[in-house]
CSV table of C-alpha atoms and ligand atoms in Angstrom, one decimal:
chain,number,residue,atom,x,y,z
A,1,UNK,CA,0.0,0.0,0.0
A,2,UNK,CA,1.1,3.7,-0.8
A,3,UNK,CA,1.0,6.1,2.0
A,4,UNK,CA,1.1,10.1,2.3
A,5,UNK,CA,2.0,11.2,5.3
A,6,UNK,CA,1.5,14.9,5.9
A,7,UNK,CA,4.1,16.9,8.2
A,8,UNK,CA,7.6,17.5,8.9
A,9,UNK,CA,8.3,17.6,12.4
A,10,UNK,CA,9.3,15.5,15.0
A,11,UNK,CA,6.3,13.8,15.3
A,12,UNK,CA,6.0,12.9,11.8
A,13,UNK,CA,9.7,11.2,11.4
A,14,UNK,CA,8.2,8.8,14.7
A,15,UNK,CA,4.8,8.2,12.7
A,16,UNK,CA,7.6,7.5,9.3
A,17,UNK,CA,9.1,5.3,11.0
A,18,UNK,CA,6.7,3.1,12.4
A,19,UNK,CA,5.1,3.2,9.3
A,20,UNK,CA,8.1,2.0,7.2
A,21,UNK,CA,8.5,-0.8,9.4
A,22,UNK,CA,5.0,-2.8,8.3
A,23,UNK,CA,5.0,-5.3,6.1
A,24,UNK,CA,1.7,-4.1,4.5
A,25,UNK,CA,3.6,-0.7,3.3
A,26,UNK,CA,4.6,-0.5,-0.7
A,27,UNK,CA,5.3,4.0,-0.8
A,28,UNK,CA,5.6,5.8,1.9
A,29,UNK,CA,5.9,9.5,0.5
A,30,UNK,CA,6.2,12.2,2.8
A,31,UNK,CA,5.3,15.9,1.9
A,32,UNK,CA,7.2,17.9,2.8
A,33,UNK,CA,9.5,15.5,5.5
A,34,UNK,CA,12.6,16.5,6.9
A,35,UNK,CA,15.9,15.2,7.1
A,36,UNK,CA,15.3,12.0,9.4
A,37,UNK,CA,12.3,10.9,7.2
A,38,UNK,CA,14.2,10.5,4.0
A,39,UNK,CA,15.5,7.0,5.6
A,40,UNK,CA,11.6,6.6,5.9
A,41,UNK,CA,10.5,6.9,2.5
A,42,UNK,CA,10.5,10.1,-0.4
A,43,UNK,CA,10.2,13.2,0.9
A,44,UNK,CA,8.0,15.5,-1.5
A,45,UNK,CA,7.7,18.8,-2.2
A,46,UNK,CA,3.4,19.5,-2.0
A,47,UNK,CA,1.6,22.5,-1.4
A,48,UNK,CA,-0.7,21.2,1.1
A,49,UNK,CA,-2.8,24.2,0.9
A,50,UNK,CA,-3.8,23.2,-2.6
A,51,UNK,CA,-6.4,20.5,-1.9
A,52,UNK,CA,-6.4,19.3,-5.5
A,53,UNK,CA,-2.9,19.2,-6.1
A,54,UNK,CA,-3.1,16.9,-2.7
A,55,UNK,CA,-5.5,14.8,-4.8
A,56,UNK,CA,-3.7,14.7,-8.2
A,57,UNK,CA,-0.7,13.5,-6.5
A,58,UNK,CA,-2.3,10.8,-4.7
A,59,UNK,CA,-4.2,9.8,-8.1
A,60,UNK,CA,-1.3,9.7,-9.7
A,61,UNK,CA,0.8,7.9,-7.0
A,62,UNK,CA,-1.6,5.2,-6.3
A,63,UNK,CA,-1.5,7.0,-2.5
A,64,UNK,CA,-4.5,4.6,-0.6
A,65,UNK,CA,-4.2,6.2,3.3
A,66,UNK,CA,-2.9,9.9,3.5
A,67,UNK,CA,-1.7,10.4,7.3
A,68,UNK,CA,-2.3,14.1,8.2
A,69,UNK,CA,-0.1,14.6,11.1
A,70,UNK,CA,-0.7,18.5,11.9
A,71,UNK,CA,-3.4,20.7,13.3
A,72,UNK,CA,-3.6,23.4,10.4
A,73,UNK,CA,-4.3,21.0,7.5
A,74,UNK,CA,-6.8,19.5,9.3
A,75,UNK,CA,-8.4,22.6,10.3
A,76,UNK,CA,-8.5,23.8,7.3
A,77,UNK,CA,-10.5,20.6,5.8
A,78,UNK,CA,-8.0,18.7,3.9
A,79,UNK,CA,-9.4,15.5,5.1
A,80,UNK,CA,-12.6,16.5,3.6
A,81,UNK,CA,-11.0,17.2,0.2
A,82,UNK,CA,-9.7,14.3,0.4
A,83,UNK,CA,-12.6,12.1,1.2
A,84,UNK,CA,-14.6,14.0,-1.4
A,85,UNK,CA,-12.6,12.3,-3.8
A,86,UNK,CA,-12.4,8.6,-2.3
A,87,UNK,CA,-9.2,8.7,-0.6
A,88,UNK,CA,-8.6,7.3,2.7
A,89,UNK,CA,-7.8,9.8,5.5
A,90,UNK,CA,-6.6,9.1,8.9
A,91,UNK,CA,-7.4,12.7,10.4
A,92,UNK,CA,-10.7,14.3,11.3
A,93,UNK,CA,-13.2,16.6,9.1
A,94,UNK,CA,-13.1,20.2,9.3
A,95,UNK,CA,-16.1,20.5,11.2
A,96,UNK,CA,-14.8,17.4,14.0
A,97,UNK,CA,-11.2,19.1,14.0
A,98,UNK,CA,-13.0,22.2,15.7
A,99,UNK,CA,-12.3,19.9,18.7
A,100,UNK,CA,-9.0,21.4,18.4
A,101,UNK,CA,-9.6,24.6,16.4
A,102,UNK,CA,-11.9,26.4,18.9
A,103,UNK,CA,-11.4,25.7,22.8
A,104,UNK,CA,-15.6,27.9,22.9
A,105,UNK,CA,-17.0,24.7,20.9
A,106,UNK,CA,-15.1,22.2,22.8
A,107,UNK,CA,-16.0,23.9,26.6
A,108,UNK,CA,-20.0,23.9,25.2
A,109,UNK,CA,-20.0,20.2,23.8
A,110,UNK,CA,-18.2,19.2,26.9
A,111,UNK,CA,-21.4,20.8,28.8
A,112,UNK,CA,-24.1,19.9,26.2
A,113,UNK,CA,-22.8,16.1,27.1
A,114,UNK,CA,-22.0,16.3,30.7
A,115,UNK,CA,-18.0,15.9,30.5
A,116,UNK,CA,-16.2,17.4,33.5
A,117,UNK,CA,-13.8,20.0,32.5
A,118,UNK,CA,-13.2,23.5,34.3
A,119,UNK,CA,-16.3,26.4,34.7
A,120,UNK,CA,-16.0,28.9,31.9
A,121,UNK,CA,-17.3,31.9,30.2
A,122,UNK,CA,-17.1,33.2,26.2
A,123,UNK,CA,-16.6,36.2,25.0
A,124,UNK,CA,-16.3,38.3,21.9
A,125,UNK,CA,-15.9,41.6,23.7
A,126,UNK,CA,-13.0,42.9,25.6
A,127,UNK,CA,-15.9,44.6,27.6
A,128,UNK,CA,-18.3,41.8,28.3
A,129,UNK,CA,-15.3,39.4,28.8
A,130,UNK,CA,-13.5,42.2,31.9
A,131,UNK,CA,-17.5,41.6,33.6
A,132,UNK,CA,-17.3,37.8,33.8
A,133,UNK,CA,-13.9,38.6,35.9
A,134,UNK,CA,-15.9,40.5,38.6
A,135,UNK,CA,-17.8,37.1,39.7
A,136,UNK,CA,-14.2,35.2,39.6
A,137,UNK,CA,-11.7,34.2,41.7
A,138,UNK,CA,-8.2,33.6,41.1
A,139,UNK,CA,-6.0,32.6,39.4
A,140,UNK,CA,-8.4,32.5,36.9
A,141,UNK,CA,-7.1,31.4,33.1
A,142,UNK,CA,-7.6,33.4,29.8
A,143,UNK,CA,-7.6,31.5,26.2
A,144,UNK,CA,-7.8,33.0,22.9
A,145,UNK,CA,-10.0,30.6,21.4
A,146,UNK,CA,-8.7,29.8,17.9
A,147,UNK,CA,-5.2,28.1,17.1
A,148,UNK,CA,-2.3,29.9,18.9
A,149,UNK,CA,0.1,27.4,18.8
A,150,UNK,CA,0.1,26.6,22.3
A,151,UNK,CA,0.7,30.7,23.3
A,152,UNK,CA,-2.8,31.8,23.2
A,153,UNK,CA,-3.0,30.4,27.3
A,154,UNK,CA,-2.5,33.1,30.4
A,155,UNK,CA,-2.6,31.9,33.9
A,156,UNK,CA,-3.6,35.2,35.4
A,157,UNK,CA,-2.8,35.6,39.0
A,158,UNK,CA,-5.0,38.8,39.7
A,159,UNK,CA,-7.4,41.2,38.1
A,160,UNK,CA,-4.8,43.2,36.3
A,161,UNK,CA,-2.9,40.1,34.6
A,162,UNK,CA,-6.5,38.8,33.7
A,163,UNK,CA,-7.5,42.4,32.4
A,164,UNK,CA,-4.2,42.6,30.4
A,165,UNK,CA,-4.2,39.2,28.8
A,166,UNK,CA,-8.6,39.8,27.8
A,167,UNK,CA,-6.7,43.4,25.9
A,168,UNK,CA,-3.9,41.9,24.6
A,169,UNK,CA,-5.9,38.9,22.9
A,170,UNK,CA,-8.4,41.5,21.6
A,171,UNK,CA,-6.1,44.0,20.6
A,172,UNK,CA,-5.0,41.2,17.9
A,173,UNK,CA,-1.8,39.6,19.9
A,174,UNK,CA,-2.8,36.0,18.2
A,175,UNK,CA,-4.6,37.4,14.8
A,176,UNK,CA,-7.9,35.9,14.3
A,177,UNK,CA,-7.3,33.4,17.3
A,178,UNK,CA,-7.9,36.2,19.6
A,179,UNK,CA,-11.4,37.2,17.9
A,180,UNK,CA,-13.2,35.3,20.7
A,181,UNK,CA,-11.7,34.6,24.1
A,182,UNK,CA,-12.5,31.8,26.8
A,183,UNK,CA,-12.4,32.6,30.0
A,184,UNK,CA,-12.1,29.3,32.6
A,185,UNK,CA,-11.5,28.4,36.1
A,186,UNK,CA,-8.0,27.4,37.2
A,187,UNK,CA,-8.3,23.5,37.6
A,188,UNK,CA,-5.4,21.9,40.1
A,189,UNK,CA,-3.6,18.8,40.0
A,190,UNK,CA,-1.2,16.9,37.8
A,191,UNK,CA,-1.4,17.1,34.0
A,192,UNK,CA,-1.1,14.2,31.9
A,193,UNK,CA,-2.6,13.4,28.1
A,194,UNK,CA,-4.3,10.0,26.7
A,195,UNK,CA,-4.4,9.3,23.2
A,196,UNK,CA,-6.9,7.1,21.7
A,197,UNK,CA,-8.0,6.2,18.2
A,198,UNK,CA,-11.6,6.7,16.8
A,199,UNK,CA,-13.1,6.1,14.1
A,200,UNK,CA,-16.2,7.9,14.8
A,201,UNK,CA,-18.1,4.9,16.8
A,202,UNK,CA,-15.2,2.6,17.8
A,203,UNK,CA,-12.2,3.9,20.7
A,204,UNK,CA,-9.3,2.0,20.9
A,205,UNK,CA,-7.2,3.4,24.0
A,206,UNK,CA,-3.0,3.7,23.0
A,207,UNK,CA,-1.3,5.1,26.1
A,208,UNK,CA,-0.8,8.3,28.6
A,209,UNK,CA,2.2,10.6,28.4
A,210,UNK,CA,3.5,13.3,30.1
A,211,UNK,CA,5.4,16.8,28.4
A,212,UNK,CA,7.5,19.4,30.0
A,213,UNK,CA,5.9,22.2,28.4
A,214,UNK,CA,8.4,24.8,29.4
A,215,UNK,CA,11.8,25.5,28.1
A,216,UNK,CA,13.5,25.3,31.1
A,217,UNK,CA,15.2,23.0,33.8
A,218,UNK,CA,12.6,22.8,37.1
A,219,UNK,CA,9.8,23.7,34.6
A,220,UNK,CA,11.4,27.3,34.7
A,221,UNK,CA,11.1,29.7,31.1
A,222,UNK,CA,8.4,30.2,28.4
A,223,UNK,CA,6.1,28.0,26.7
A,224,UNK,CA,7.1,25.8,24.0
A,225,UNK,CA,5.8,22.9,21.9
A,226,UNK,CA,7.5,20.8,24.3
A,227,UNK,CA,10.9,20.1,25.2
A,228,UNK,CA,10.8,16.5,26.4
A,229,UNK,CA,8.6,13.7,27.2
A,230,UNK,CA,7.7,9.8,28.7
A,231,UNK,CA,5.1,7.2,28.4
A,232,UNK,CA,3.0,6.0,30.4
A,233,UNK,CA,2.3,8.7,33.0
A,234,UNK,CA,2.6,7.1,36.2
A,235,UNK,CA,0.0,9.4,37.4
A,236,UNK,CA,-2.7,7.4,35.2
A,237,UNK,CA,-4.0,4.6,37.0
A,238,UNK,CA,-5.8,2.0,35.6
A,239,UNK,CA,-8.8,3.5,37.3
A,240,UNK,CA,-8.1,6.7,36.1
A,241,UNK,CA,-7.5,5.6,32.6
A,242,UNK,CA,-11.3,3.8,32.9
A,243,UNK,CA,-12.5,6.9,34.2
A,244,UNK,CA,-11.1,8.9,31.6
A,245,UNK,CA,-13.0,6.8,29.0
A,246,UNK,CA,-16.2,6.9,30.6
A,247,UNK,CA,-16.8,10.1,31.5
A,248,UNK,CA,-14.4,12.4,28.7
A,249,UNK,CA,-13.7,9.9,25.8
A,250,UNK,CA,-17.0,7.9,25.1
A,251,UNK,CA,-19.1,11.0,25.9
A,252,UNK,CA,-17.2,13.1,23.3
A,253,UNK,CA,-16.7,10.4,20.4
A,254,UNK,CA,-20.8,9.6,21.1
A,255,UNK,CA,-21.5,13.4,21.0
A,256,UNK,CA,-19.7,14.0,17.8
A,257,UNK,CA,-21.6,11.7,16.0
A,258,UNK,CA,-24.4,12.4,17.2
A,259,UNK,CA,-24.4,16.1,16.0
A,260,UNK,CA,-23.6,14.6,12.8
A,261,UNK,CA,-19.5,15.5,13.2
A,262,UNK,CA,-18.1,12.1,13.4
A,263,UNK,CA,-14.4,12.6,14.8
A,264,UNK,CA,-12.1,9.9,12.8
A,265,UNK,CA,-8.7,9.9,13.8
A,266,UNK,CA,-6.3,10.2,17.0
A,267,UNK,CA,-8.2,12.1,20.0
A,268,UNK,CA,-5.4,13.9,22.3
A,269,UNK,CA,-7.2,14.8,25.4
A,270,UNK,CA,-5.3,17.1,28.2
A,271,UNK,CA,-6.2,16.2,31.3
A,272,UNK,CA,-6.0,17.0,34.7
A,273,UNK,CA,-6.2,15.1,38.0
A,274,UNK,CA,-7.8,16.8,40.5
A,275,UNK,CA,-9.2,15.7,43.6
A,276,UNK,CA,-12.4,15.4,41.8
A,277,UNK,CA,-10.8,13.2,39.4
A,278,UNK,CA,-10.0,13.5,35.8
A,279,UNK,CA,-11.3,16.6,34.2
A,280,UNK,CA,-10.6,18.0,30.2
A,281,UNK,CA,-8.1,20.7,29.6
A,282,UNK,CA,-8.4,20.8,26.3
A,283,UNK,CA,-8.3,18.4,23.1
A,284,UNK,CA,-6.2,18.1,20.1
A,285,UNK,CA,-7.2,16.7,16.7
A,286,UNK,CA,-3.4,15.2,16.4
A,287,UNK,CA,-0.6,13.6,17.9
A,288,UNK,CA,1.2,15.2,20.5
A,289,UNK,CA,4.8,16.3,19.6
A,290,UNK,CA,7.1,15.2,21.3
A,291,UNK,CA,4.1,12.9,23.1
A,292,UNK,CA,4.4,10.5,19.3
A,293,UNK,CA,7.8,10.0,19.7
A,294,UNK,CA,7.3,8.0,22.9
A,295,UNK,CA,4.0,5.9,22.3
A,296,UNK,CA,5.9,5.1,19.1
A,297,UNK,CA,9.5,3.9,20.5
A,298,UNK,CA,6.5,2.0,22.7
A,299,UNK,CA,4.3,0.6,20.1
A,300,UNK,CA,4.6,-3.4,19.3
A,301,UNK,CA,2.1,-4.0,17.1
A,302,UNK,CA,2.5,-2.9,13.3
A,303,UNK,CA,1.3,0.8,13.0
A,304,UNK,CA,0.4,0.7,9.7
A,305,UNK,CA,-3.1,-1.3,10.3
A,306,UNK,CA,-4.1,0.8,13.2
A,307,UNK,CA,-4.6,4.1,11.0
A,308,UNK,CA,-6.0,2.0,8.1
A,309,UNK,CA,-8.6,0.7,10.6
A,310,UNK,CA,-9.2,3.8,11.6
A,311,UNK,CA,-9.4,5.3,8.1
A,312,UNK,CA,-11.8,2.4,7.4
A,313,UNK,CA,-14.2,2.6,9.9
A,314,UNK,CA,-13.0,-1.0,11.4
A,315,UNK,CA,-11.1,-0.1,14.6
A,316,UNK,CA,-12.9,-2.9,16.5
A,317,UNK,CA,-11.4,-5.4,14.8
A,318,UNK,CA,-7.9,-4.6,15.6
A,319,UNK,CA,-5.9,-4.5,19.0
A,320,UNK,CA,-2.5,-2.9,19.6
A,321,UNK,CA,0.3,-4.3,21.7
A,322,UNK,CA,2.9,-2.0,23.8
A,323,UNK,CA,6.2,-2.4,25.6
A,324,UNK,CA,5.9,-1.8,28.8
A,325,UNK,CA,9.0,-0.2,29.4
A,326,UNK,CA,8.5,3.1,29.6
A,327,UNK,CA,9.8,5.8,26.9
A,328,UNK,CA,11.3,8.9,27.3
A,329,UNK,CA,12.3,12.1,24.6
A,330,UNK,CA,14.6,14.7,25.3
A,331,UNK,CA,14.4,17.7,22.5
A,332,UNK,CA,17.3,19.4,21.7
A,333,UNK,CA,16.7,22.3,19.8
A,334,UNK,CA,18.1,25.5,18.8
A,335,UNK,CA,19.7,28.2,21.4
A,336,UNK,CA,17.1,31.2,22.0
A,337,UNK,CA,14.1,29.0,21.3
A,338,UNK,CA,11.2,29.5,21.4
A,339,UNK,CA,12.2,33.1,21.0
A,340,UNK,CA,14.2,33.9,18.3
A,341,UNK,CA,17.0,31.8,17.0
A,342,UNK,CA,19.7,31.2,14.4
A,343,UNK,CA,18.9,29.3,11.3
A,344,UNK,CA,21.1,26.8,9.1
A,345,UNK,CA,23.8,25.9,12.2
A,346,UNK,CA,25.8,22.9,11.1
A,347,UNK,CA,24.8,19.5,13.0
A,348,UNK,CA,28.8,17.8,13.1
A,349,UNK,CA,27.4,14.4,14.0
A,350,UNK,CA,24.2,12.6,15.3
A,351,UNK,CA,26.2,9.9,17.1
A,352,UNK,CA,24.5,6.4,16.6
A,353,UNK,CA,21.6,4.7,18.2
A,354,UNK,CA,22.1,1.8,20.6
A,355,UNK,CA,22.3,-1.7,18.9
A,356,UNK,CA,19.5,-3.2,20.8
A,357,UNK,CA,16.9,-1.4,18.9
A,358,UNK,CA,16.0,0.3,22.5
A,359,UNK,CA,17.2,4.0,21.3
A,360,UNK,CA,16.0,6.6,18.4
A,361,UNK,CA,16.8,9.6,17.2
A,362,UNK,CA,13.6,11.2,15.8
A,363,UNK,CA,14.7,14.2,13.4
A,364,UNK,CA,12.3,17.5,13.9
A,365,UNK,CA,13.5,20.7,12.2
A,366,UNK,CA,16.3,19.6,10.2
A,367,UNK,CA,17.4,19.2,6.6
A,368,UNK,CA,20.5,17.9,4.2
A,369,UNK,CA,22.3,21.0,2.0
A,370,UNK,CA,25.4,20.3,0.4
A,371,UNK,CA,26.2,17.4,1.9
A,372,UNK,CA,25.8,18.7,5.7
A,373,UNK,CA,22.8,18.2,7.8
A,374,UNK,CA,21.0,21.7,9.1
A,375,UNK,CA,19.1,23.0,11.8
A,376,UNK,CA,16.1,24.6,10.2
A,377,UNK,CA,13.5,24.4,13.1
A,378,UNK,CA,13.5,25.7,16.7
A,379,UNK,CA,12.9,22.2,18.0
A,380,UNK,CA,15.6,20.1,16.0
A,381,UNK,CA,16.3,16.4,17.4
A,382,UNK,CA,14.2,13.9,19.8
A,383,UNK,CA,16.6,11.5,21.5
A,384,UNK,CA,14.2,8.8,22.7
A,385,UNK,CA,15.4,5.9,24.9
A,386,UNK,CA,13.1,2.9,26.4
A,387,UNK,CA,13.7,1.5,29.5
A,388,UNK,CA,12.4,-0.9,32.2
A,389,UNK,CA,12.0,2.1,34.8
A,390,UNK,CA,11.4,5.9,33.9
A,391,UNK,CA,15.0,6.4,35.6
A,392,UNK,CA,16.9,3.6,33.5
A,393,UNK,CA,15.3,5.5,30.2
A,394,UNK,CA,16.4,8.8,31.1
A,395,UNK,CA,19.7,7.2,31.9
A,396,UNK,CA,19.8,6.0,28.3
A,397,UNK,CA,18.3,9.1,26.4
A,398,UNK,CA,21.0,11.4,28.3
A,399,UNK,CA,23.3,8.6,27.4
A,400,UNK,CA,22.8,8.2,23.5
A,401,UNK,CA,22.5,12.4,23.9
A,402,UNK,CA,25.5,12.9,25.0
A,403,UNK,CA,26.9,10.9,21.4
A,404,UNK,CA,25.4,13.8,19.3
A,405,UNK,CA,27.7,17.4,18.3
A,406,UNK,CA,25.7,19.9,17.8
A,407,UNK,CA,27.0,23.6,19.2
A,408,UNK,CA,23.9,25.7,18.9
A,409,UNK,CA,22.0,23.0,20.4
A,410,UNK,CA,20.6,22.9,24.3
A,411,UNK,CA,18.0,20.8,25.4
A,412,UNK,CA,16.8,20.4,29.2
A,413,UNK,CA,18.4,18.2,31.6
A,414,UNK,CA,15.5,17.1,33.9
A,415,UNK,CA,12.8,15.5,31.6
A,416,UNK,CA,11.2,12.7,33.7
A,417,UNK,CA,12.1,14.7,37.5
A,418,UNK,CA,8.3,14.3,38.6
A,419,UNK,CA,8.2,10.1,37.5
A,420,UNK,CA,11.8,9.8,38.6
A,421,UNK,CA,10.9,11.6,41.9
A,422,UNK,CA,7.7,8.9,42.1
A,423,UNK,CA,9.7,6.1,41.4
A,424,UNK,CA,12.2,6.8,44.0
A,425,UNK,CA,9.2,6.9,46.5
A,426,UNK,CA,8.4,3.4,45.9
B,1,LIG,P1,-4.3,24.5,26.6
B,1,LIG,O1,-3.6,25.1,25.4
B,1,LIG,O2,-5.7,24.7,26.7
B,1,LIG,O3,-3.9,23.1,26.8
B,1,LIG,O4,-3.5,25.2,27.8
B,1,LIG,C1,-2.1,25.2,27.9
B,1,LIG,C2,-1.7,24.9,29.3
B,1,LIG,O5,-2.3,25.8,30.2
B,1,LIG,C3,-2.2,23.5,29.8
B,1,LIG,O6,-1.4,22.5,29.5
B,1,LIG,C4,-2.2,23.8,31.3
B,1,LIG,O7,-0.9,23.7,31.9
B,1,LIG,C5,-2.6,25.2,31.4
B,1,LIG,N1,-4.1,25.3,31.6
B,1,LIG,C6,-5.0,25.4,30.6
B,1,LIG,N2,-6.3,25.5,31.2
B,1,LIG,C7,-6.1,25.4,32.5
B,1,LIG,C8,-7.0,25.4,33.6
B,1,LIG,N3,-8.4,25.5,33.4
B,1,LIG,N4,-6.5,25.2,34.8
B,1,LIG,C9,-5.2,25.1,35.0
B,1,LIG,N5,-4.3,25.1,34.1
B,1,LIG,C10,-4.7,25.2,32.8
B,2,LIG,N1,3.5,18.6,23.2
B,2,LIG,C1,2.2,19.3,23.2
B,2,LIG,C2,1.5,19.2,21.9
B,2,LIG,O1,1.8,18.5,21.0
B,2,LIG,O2,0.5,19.9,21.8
């Protein structure tokens, strides 16, 4: 079978490679790839934004499955362009991707079907929006409401943060994002995510993970994509995990299609455990990045079927098997991220990966000029280790890390501290 996969960051060079692994798989193209997925399969150059040019190359390539692996293309309906003309699509339509696109139609499905997630108000005006405040207590949290990759969030710890982060939205800080904001209570407790598959009727649960969203040792520094992460999330319990399916997952797949907005593809939900139990941050439409890396270096089973299924509308019919070691990915990416950075330094060597088949290193912004590989991206190189303990994977990941020259590279050296710190507990 011919694939398309759709992407070119870390997260797509783990989904490459597990694809190019199945014995089912004829092509894999990727459009537009980077470095590390050209061991995968061809990288192309596509203009995604053209929907029929999508088409015409997968007519023309025999593509079966296209694999969209980012928000923005699904957001902006290329699964339904591509459905429209018989191709299979492991993503969700426009309209189901608003699961991710707007955080306002996530917040009211999540109260039209019961599914616990913090109180919350939206606005469209600065004015309206500064009311709501009067009735809150803090901290209280602000969202701009559209896609904002992962900026558009303010913990406000008084009235004047919360007043400055309602102008600043409105005043255009996140372009159309910002057009409507969502105001929510501040939830407490530990964050972790849980990815499952859906084809619209059918979940099949993959695994938890945990990120370190800031850039930072001891969780100190901006917000990035993510600089590191592991799998499974010691926090999630088997209880929890059911819990978690009964009252977010089934609720939201049984929602969707009954408004007639089937979601097909991999739901992301971020959670958090309170004392009340597990309640819904927000969703994604996607894999996590660097979250992929990690269920990947974890999967057993061949990928390949799994999307397919998915794709097909057959997802009870297959199962998937895991390690259960647990991974973990350290991102090493370029100095001054996420704030500006230099582009183009020169990567000297990438070291090599452990024999045992226990180590990868997933590429993210990176690409081959002349002969030398490139840092292109802020986030540049996942170094992902498995291990029997959280402790013995970070052990390895720092390990196989340490093998790679890269000068204008830094990456965090705590990822795992809160697992580790379980573990040690035990
Ligand atoms: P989001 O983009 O909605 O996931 O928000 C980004 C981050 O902000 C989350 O990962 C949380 O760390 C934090 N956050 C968002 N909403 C809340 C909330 N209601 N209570 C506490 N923290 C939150
Ligand atoms: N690592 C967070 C995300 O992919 O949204």
């Amino acid at each position: 079978m011919n694939i398309l996969l759709i992407g070119s960051g870390g997260r797509e060079h783990a989904l490459a490679w597990a694809l190019a692994k199945s014995p089912v798989l004829n092509k894999l193209f990727i459009a537009p790839g980077n470095a590390g997925t050209k061991a995968c399969g061809e990288n192309v150059a596509l203009d995604i934004e053209d929907h029929e040019k999508v088409v015409a190359f997968c007519r023309e390539n025999l593509v079966k499955l296209v694999v969209v692996g980012p928000e923005a293309p699904l957001v902006d309906g290329l699964a339904d362009s591509l459905r429209a003309n018989d191709l299979l699509v492991f993503g969700p339509s426009k309209a189901a991707a608003q699961l991710e696109g707007s955080k306002g139609f996530t917040k009211d499905l999540c109260q039209r079907a019961n599914i616990p997630t913090a109180a919350y108000g939206r606005f469209t005006s600065a004015l309206e929006a500064k009311k709501y405040l009067s009735s809150q207590s803090y901290p209280i949290v602000i969202k701009a409401d559209g896609l904002a990759a992962g900026k558009g969030v303010v913990i406000a710890q008084d009235e004047a943060e919360a007043l400055a982060a309602i102008d600043n939205c409105f005043e255009g800080a996140f372009g159309s994002a910002g057009a409507e904001v969502v105001i929510e209570a501040f939830l407490d407790g530990e964050e972790a995510s849980f990815f499952v598959l859906t084809d619209g009727t059918n979940i099949l649960p993959l695994a938890t993970a945990q990120d370190h969203k800031r850039a930072y040792d001891n969780d100190a520094g901006p917000n990035t994509g993510g600089m590191g992460a592991y799998s499974p999330a010691p926090v999630m319990s088997e209880e929890l995990i059911q819990q978690t399916l009964d009252t977010i997952i089934k609720p939201t797949v049984e929602q969707m299609r009954a408004e007639a907005m089937p979601f097909q593809g991999v739901l992301y939900a971020g959670l958090m455990i309170t004392d009340k139990g597990p309640e819904l941050i927000e969703y994604n439409a996607r894999f996590g990045d660097p979250e992929c890396q990690v269920l990947m270096l974890r999967l057993k089973s061949d990928f390949l079927p799994l999307l397919l299924a998915c794709a097909e509308g057959t997802l009870d019919k297959v199962e998937a098997e895991w390690f259960d070691e647990t991974a973990l990915t350290v991102v090493m990416a370029s100095q001054g991220y996420p704030g500006s950075y230099e582009k183009g330094t020169v990567i000297d060597d990438l070291g090599s990966d452990f024999a045992d088949g226990s180590t990868m290193l997933f590429h993210a912004g990176t690409c081959e000029k002349d002969g030398q590989l490139l840092a292109t991206g802020g986030r540049v190189l996942n170094i992902t280790a498995r291990g029997a303990t959280v402790s013995e994977a970070k052990e390895k990941a720092y390990t196989r890390l340490q093998s790679v020259k890269w000068e204008n590279g830094f990456y965090r050296e705590d990822i795992g501290w809160r697992a580790v710190e379980r573990e040690h507990k035990k």
